[in-house]
Amino acid sequence: MVLERTFSIIKPDATRRNLTGKIIAKFEEGGLRVVASKRIHMTRKQAEGFYAVHKDRPFFGELVDFMISGPVVVQVLEGQNAIARNREIMGATDPKKAAPGSIRAEFAESIGENSVHGSDAPETAKDEIAFFFAGSDIVG
Ligand code: GDP
């Protein structure tokens, strides 16, 4: 077991439906602690930069348009094995395949508008946290 930090986004489909509290409750009930949080409206440039790894995928334009369609809540979550734990709490990318009780099973609207983002590895977690937060913004 290792104490880790991961990066999370509550996406525009969830902020639009006023689900931020219900989603944060899932993280907290799942053993993760919110150690940094802010509500922002991403610019196109930020969204394209954040998702640059997906730039050659067919849904890239759709994904960027969606991520700038409304406010998001960016957060740093801390806990034992936080990266993997958060992915469990989120559920599979496609809500139809997400485990019962997971955020995406309960709240996601589609494979694209799927309520949350979570880092998938230690290196991406580090880079994604640094994309939105200074070290002094994070209070564990
Ligand atoms: P994640 O790590 O579970 O978020 O999944 P991926 O890294 O594979 O994809 C990143 C994000 O791109 C997903 O969370 C979705 O918002 C979006 N996405 C993935 N696959 C599709 C797709 O087939 N269509 C659309 N429109 N968006 C997708």
JSON list of C-alpha atoms and ligand atoms in Angstrom, two decimals:
[
{"chain": "A", "resi": 1, "resn": "MET", "atom": "CA", "xyz": [0.00, 0.00, 0.00]},
{"chain": "A", "resi": 2, "resn": "VAL", "atom": "CA", "xyz": [1.33, 3.41, -0.87]},
{"chain": "A", "resi": 3, "resn": "LEU", "atom": "CA", "xyz": [-0.03, 6.88, -0.18]},
{"chain": "A", "resi": 4, "resn": "GLU", "atom": "CA", "xyz": [-0.54, 8.48, -3.59]},
{"chain": "A", "resi": 5, "resn": "ARG", "atom": "CA", "xyz": [-2.10, 11.49, -5.22]},
{"chain": "A", "resi": 6, "resn": "THR", "atom": "CA", "xyz": [-4.13, 11.43, -8.39]},
{"chain": "A", "resi": 7, "resn": "PHE", "atom": "CA", "xyz": [-5.81, 14.01, -10.58]},
{"chain": "A", "resi": 8, "resn": "SER", "atom": "CA", "xyz": [-9.58, 14.11, -11.12]},
{"chain": "A", "resi": 9, "resn": "ILE", "atom": "CA", "xyz": [-12.00, 16.16, -13.21]},
{"chain": "A", "resi": 10, "resn": "ILE", "atom": "CA", "xyz": [-15.74, 16.34, -12.63]},
{"chain": "A", "resi": 11, "resn": "LYS", "atom": "CA", "xyz": [-16.82, 16.89, -16.24]},
{"chain": "A", "resi": 12, "resn": "PRO", "atom": "CA", "xyz": [-19.39, 19.35, -17.69]},
{"chain": "A", "resi": 13, "resn": "ASP", "atom": "CA", "xyz": [-22.22, 16.80, -17.96]},
{"chain": "A", "resi": 14, "resn": "ALA", "atom": "CA", "xyz": [-22.01, 16.37, -14.16]},
{"chain": "A", "resi": 15, "resn": "THR", "atom": "CA", "xyz": [-21.63, 20.04, -13.19]},
{"chain": "A", "resi": 16, "resn": "ARG", "atom": "CA", "xyz": [-24.62, 20.82, -15.47]},
{"chain": "A", "resi": 17, "resn": "ARG", "atom": "CA", "xyz": [-26.77, 18.33, -13.54]},
{"chain": "A", "resi": 18, "resn": "ASN", "atom": "CA", "xyz": [-25.53, 19.63, -10.15]},
{"chain": "A", "resi": 19, "resn": "LEU", "atom": "CA", "xyz": [-23.90, 16.31, -9.27]},
{"chain": "A", "resi": 20, "resn": "THR", "atom": "CA", "xyz": [-20.59, 17.56, -7.83]},
{"chain": "A", "resi": 21, "resn": "GLY", "atom": "CA", "xyz": [-21.52, 16.80, -4.22]},
{"chain": "A", "resi": 22, "resn": "LYS", "atom": "CA", "xyz": [-22.75, 13.27, -5.02]},
{"chain": "A", "resi": 23, "resn": "ILE", "atom": "CA", "xyz": [-19.55, 12.55, -6.96]},
{"chain": "A", "resi": 24, "resn": "ILE", "atom": "CA", "xyz": [-17.25, 13.93, -4.24]},
{"chain": "A", "resi": 25, "resn": "ALA", "atom": "CA", "xyz": [-19.14, 11.77, -1.72]},
{"chain": "A", "resi": 26, "resn": "LYS", "atom": "CA", "xyz": [-18.21, 8.69, -3.80]},
{"chain": "A", "resi": 27, "resn": "PHE", "atom": "CA", "xyz": [-14.51, 9.64, -3.58]},
{"chain": "A", "resi": 28, "resn": "GLU", "atom": "CA", "xyz": [-14.70, 10.25, 0.16]},
{"chain": "A", "resi": 29, "resn": "GLU", "atom": "CA", "xyz": [-16.72, 7.11, 0.88]},
{"chain": "A", "resi": 30, "resn": "GLY", "atom": "CA", "xyz": [-14.16, 5.22, -1.23]},
{"chain": "A", "resi": 31, "resn": "GLY", "atom": "CA", "xyz": [-11.31, 6.30, 1.03]},
{"chain": "A", "resi": 32, "resn": "LEU", "atom": "CA", "xyz": [-9.92, 9.25, -0.96]},
{"chain": "A", "resi": 33, "resn": "ARG", "atom": "CA", "xyz": [-9.41, 12.74, 0.44]},
{"chain": "A", "resi": 34, "resn": "VAL", "atom": "CA", "xyz": [-9.82, 15.95, -1.60]},
{"chain": "A", "resi": 35, "resn": "VAL", "atom": "CA", "xyz": [-6.54, 17.84, -1.02]},
{"chain": "A", "resi": 36, "resn": "ALA", "atom": "CA", "xyz": [-7.05, 20.50, -3.74]},
{"chain": "A", "resi": 37, "resn": "SER", "atom": "CA", "xyz": [-10.15, 21.61, -5.65]},
{"chain": "A", "resi": 38, "resn": "LYS", "atom": "CA", "xyz": [-11.27, 24.38, -7.97]},
{"chain": "A", "resi": 39, "resn": "ARG", "atom": "CA", "xyz": [-14.14, 25.02, -10.34]},
{"chain": "A", "resi": 40, "resn": "ILE", "atom": "CA", "xyz": [-12.96, 26.37, -13.70]},
{"chain": "A", "resi": 41, "resn": "HIS", "atom": "CA", "xyz": [-14.19, 26.79, -17.26]},
{"chain": "A", "resi": 42, "resn": "MET", "atom": "CA", "xyz": [-11.41, 25.38, -19.46]},
{"chain": "A", "resi": 43, "resn": "THR", "atom": "CA", "xyz": [-10.29, 27.25, -22.54]},
{"chain": "A", "resi": 44, "resn": "ARG", "atom": "CA", "xyz": [-10.06, 25.37, -25.85]},
{"chain": "A", "resi": 45, "resn": "LYS", "atom": "CA", "xyz": [-6.26, 25.67, -25.62]},
{"chain": "A", "resi": 46, "resn": "GLN", "atom": "CA", "xyz": [-6.20, 24.13, -22.13]},
{"chain": "A", "resi": 47, "resn": "ALA", "atom": "CA", "xyz": [-8.50, 21.26, -23.15]},
{"chain": "A", "resi": 48, "resn": "GLU", "atom": "CA", "xyz": [-6.46, 20.54, -26.30]},
{"chain": "A", "resi": 49, "resn": "GLY", "atom": "CA", "xyz": [-3.26, 20.60, -24.24]},
{"chain": "A", "resi": 50, "resn": "PHE", "atom": "CA", "xyz": [-4.66, 18.40, -21.49]},
{"chain": "A", "resi": 51, "resn": "TYR", "atom": "CA", "xyz": [-5.94, 15.78, -23.97]},
{"chain": "A", "resi": 52, "resn": "ALA", "atom": "CA", "xyz": [-2.98, 16.06, -26.43]},
{"chain": "A", "resi": 53, "resn": "VAL", "atom": "CA", "xyz": [-2.33, 12.32, -25.99]},
{"chain": "A", "resi": 54, "resn": "HIS", "atom": "CA", "xyz": [-5.69, 11.68, -27.72]},
{"chain": "A", "resi": 55, "resn": "LYS", "atom": "CA", "xyz": [-5.18, 14.13, -30.60]},
{"chain": "A", "resi": 56, "resn": "ASP", "atom": "CA", "xyz": [-5.13, 11.44, -33.30]},
{"chain": "A", "resi": 57, "resn": "ARG", "atom": "CA", "xyz": [-8.23, 9.64, -32.04]},
{"chain": "A", "resi": 58, "resn": "PRO", "atom": "CA", "xyz": [-11.46, 10.13, -34.02]},
{"chain": "A", "resi": 59, "resn": "PHE", "atom": "CA", "xyz": [-13.34, 11.58, -31.05]},
{"chain": "A", "resi": 60, "resn": "PHE", "atom": "CA", "xyz": [-10.71, 14.25, -30.18]},
{"chain": "A", "resi": 61, "resn": "GLY", "atom": "CA", "xyz": [-12.74, 17.21, -31.54]},
{"chain": "A", "resi": 62, "resn": "GLU", "atom": "CA", "xyz": [-15.91, 16.00, -29.85]},
{"chain": "A", "resi": 63, "resn": "LEU", "atom": "CA", "xyz": [-14.02, 15.48, -26.57]},
{"chain": "A", "resi": 64, "resn": "VAL", "atom": "CA", "xyz": [-12.53, 19.00, -26.58]},
{"chain": "A", "resi": 65, "resn": "ASP", "atom": "CA", "xyz": [-15.90, 20.58, -27.50]},
{"chain": "A", "resi": 66, "resn": "PHE", "atom": "CA", "xyz": [-17.54, 18.70, -24.64]},
{"chain": "A", "resi": 67, "resn": "MET", "atom": "CA", "xyz": [-14.87, 19.58, -22.07]},
{"chain": "A", "resi": 68, "resn": "ILE", "atom": "CA", "xyz": [-15.28, 23.32, -22.78]},
{"chain": "A", "resi": 69, "resn": "SER", "atom": "CA", "xyz": [-19.09, 23.17, -22.93]},
{"chain": "A", "resi": 70, "resn": "GLY", "atom": "CA", "xyz": [-19.44, 24.13, -19.25]},
{"chain": "A", "resi": 71, "resn": "PRO", "atom": "CA", "xyz": [-17.57, 24.38, -15.96]},
{"chain": "A", "resi": 72, "resn": "VAL", "atom": "CA", "xyz": [-15.55, 21.51, -14.55]},
{"chain": "A", "resi": 73, "resn": "VAL", "atom": "CA", "xyz": [-14.18, 20.80, -11.07]},
{"chain": "A", "resi": 74, "resn": "VAL", "atom": "CA", "xyz": [-10.48, 19.87, -11.11]},
{"chain": "A", "resi": 75, "resn": "GLN", "atom": "CA", "xyz": [-9.22, 18.11, -7.99]},
{"chain": "A", "resi": 76, "resn": "VAL", "atom": "CA", "xyz": [-6.29, 16.34, -6.41]},
{"chain": "A", "resi": 77, "resn": "LEU", "atom": "CA", "xyz": [-7.31, 13.19, -4.53]},
{"chain": "A", "resi": 78, "resn": "GLU", "atom": "CA", "xyz": [-5.06, 11.53, -1.97]},
{"chain": "A", "resi": 79, "resn": "GLY", "atom": "CA", "xyz": [-5.19, 8.06, -0.45]},
{"chain": "A", "resi": 80, "resn": "GLN", "atom": "CA", "xyz": [-3.75, 4.55, -0.42]},
{"chain": "A", "resi": 81, "resn": "ASN", "atom": "CA", "xyz": [-3.20, 3.49, -4.04]},
{"chain": "A", "resi": 82, "resn": "ALA", "atom": "CA", "xyz": [-5.19, 6.58, -5.05]},
{"chain": "A", "resi": 83, "resn": "ILE", "atom": "CA", "xyz": [-4.66, 6.16, -8.81]},
{"chain": "A", "resi": 84, "resn": "ALA", "atom": "CA", "xyz": [-6.08, 2.64, -9.02]},
{"chain": "A", "resi": 85, "resn": "ARG", "atom": "CA", "xyz": [-8.65, 3.26, -6.29]},
{"chain": "A", "resi": 86, "resn": "ASN", "atom": "CA", "xyz": [-10.01, 6.31, -8.14]},
{"chain": "A", "resi": 87, "resn": "ARG", "atom": "CA", "xyz": [-10.30, 4.28, -11.38]},
{"chain": "A", "resi": 88, "resn": "GLU", "atom": "CA", "xyz": [-12.35, 1.69, -9.44]},
{"chain": "A", "resi": 89, "resn": "ILE", "atom": "CA", "xyz": [-14.60, 4.36, -7.94]},
{"chain": "A", "resi": 90, "resn": "MET", "atom": "CA", "xyz": [-15.06, 5.92, -11.42]},
{"chain": "A", "resi": 91, "resn": "GLY", "atom": "CA", "xyz": [-15.87, 2.65, -13.25]},
{"chain": "A", "resi": 92, "resn": "ALA", "atom": "CA", "xyz": [-15.16, 1.78, -16.90]},
{"chain": "A", "resi": 93, "resn": "THR", "atom": "CA", "xyz": [-15.03, 4.51, -19.59]},
{"chain": "A", "resi": 94, "resn": "ASP", "atom": "CA", "xyz": [-18.28, 3.22, -21.14]},
{"chain": "A", "resi": 95, "resn": "PRO", "atom": "CA", "xyz": [-21.05, 3.50, -18.51]},
{"chain": "A", "resi": 96, "resn": "LYS", "atom": "CA", "xyz": [-22.73, 0.37, -19.95]},
{"chain": "A", "resi": 97, "resn": "LYS", "atom": "CA", "xyz": [-19.63, -1.59, -18.87]},
{"chain": "A", "resi": 98, "resn": "ALA", "atom": "CA", "xyz": [-19.05, 0.23, -15.55]},
{"chain": "A", "resi": 99, "resn": "ALA", "atom": "CA", "xyz": [-19.36, -1.78, -12.33]},
{"chain": "A", "resi": 100, "resn": "PRO", "atom": "CA", "xyz": [-22.58, -1.27, -10.32]},
{"chain": "A", "resi": 101, "resn": "GLY", "atom": "CA", "xyz": [-22.20, 1.50, -7.76]},
{"chain": "A", "resi": 102, "resn": "SER", "atom": "CA", "xyz": [-19.38, 3.24, -9.66]},
{"chain": "A", "resi": 103, "resn": "ILE", "atom": "CA", "xyz": [-19.71, 6.92, -10.58]},
{"chain": "A", "resi": 104, "resn": "ARG", "atom": "CA", "xyz": [-20.01, 6.21, -14.29]},
{"chain": "A", "resi": 105, "resn": "ALA", "atom": "CA", "xyz": [-22.58, 3.43, -13.78]},
{"chain": "A", "resi": 106, "resn": "GLU", "atom": "CA", "xyz": [-24.73, 5.76, -11.69]},
{"chain": "A", "resi": 107, "resn": "PHE", "atom": "CA", "xyz": [-24.23, 9.12, -13.39]},
{"chain": "A", "resi": 108, "resn": "ALA", "atom": "CA", "xyz": [-22.56, 8.98, -16.84]},
{"chain": "A", "resi": 109, "resn": "GLU", "atom": "CA", "xyz": [-24.68, 9.80, -19.86]},
{"chain": "A", "resi": 110, "resn": "SER", "atom": "CA", "xyz": [-22.53, 8.12, -22.56]},
{"chain": "A", "resi": 111, "resn": "ILE", "atom": "CA", "xyz": [-18.97, 6.94, -23.35]},
{"chain": "A", "resi": 112, "resn": "GLY", "atom": "CA", "xyz": [-18.03, 10.54, -24.16]},
{"chain": "A", "resi": 113, "resn": "GLU", "atom": "CA", "xyz": [-20.07, 12.41, -21.54]},
{"chain": "A", "resi": 114, "resn": "ASN", "atom": "CA", "xyz": [-18.97, 10.16, -18.70]},
{"chain": "A", "resi": 115, "resn": "SER", "atom": "CA", "xyz": [-18.93, 12.52, -15.69]},
{"chain": "A", "resi": 116, "resn": "VAL", "atom": "CA", "xyz": [-15.33, 12.07, -14.50]},
{"chain": "A", "resi": 117, "resn": "HIS", "atom": "CA", "xyz": [-11.70, 11.91, -15.55]},
{"chain": "A", "resi": 118, "resn": "GLY", "atom": "CA", "xyz": [-8.99, 10.19, -13.49]},
{"chain": "A", "resi": 119, "resn": "SER", "atom": "CA", "xyz": [-5.26, 9.75, -14.09]},
{"chain": "A", "resi": 120, "resn": "ASP", "atom": "CA", "xyz": [-4.23, 6.29, -15.28]},
{"chain": "A", "resi": 121, "resn": "ALA", "atom": "CA", "xyz": [-0.60, 6.04, -14.03]},
{"chain": "A", "resi": 122, "resn": "PRO", "atom": "CA", "xyz": [1.83, 7.74, -11.62]},
{"chain": "A", "resi": 123, "resn": "GLU", "atom": "CA", "xyz": [3.57, 9.74, -14.38]},
{"chain": "A", "resi": 124, "resn": "THR", "atom": "CA", "xyz": [0.30, 11.03, -15.85]},
{"chain": "A", "resi": 125, "resn": "ALA", "atom": "CA", "xyz": [-0.99, 11.85, -12.35]},
{"chain": "A", "resi": 126, "resn": "LYS", "atom": "CA", "xyz": [2.10, 13.98, -11.70]},
{"chain": "A", "resi": 127, "resn": "ASP", "atom": "CA", "xyz": [1.84, 15.79, -15.05]},
{"chain": "A", "resi": 128, "resn": "GLU", "atom": "CA", "xyz": [-1.93, 16.31, -14.83]},
{"chain": "A", "resi": 129, "resn": "ILE", "atom": "CA", "xyz": [-1.75, 17.70, -11.27]},
{"chain": "A", "resi": 130, "resn": "ALA", "atom": "CA", "xyz": [0.99, 20.12, -12.37]},
{"chain": "A", "resi": 131, "resn": "PHE", "atom": "CA", "xyz": [-1.13, 21.16, -15.41]},
{"chain": "A", "resi": 132, "resn": "PHE", "atom": "CA", "xyz": [-3.72, 22.73, -13.07]},
{"chain": "A", "resi": 133, "resn": "PHE", "atom": "CA", "xyz": [-2.19, 23.16, -9.60]},
{"chain": "A", "resi": 134, "resn": "ALA", "atom": "CA", "xyz": [0.89, 24.69, -8.00]},
{"chain": "A", "resi": 135, "resn": "GLY", "atom": "CA", "xyz": [2.38, 22.70, -5.13]},
{"chain": "A", "resi": 136, "resn": "SER", "atom": "CA", "xyz": [1.20, 25.37, -2.68]},
{"chain": "A", "resi": 137, "resn": "ASP", "atom": "CA", "xyz": [-2.45, 24.82, -3.80]},
{"chain": "A", "resi": 138, "resn": "ILE", "atom": "CA", "xyz": [-2.38, 21.27, -2.41]},
{"chain": "A", "resi": 139, "resn": "VAL", "atom": "CA", "xyz": [-3.01, 20.85, 1.30]},
{"chain": "A", "resi": 140, "resn": "GLY", "atom": "CA", "xyz": [-2.88, 17.26, 2.53]},
{"chain": "B", "resi": 1, "resn": "GDP", "atom": "P1", "xyz": [-10.73, 7.10, -19.47]},
{"chain": "B", "resi": 1, "resn": "GDP", "atom": "O1", "xyz": [-9.29, 7.01, -19.02]},
{"chain": "B", "resi": 1, "resn": "GDP", "atom": "O2", "xyz": [-11.60, 6.05, -18.85]},
{"chain": "B", "resi": 1, "resn": "GDP", "atom": "O3", "xyz": [-11.31, 8.49, -19.28]},
{"chain": "B", "resi": 1, "resn": "GDP", "atom": "O4", "xyz": [-10.78, 6.77, -21.03]},
{"chain": "B", "resi": 1, "resn": "GDP", "atom": "P2", "xyz": [-9.83, 7.14, -22.28]},
{"chain": "B", "resi": 1, "resn": "GDP", "atom": "O5", "xyz": [-8.49, 7.63, -21.82]},
{"chain": "B", "resi": 1, "resn": "GDP", "atom": "O6", "xyz": [-9.87, 5.97, -23.22]},
{"chain": "B", "resi": 1, "resn": "GDP", "atom": "O7", "xyz": [-10.60, 8.34, -23.01]},
{"chain": "B", "resi": 1, "resn": "GDP", "atom": "C1", "xyz": [-10.55, 9.64, -22.52]},
{"chain": "B", "resi": 1, "resn": "GDP", "atom": "C2", "xyz": [-11.92, 10.27, -22.64]},
{"chain": "B", "resi": 1, "resn": "GDP", "atom": "O8", "xyz": [-12.25, 10.39, -24.02]},
{"chain": "B", "resi": 1, "resn": "GDP", "atom": "C3", "xyz": [-13.07, 9.44, -22.05]},
{"chain": "B", "resi": 1, "resn": "GDP", "atom": "O9", "xyz": [-13.22, 9.60, -20.66]},
{"chain": "B", "resi": 1, "resn": "GDP", "atom": "C4", "xyz": [-14.26, 9.98, -22.82]},
{"chain": "B", "resi": 1, "resn": "GDP", "atom": "O10", "xyz": [-14.70, 11.24, -22.28]},
{"chain": "B", "resi": 1, "resn": "GDP", "atom": "C5", "xyz": [-13.65, 10.23, -24.19]},
{"chain": "B", "resi": 1, "resn": "GDP", "atom": "N1", "xyz": [-13.90, 9.07, -25.08]},
{"chain": "B", "resi": 1, "resn": "GDP", "atom": "C6", "xyz": [-13.32, 7.84, -25.03]},
{"chain": "B", "resi": 1, "resn": "GDP", "atom": "N2", "xyz": [-13.81, 7.04, -25.99]},
{"chain": "B", "resi": 1, "resn": "GDP", "atom": "C7", "xyz": [-14.72, 7.79, -26.66]},
{"chain": "B", "resi": 1, "resn": "GDP", "atom": "C8", "xyz": [-15.58, 7.53, -27.78]},
{"chain": "B", "resi": 1, "resn": "GDP", "atom": "O11", "xyz": [-15.60, 6.43, -28.36]},
{"chain": "B", "resi": 1, "resn": "GDP", "atom": "N3", "xyz": [-16.39, 8.57, -28.19]},
{"chain": "B", "resi": 1, "resn": "GDP", "atom": "C9", "xyz": [-16.37, 9.80, -27.58]},
{"chain": "B", "resi": 1, "resn": "GDP", "atom": "N4", "xyz": [-17.17, 10.77, -28.03]},
{"chain": "B", "resi": 1, "resn": "GDP", "atom": "N5", "xyz": [-15.58, 10.07, -26.53]},
{"chain": "B", "resi": 1, "resn": "GDP", "atom": "C10", "xyz": [-14.78, 9.08, -26.08]}
]
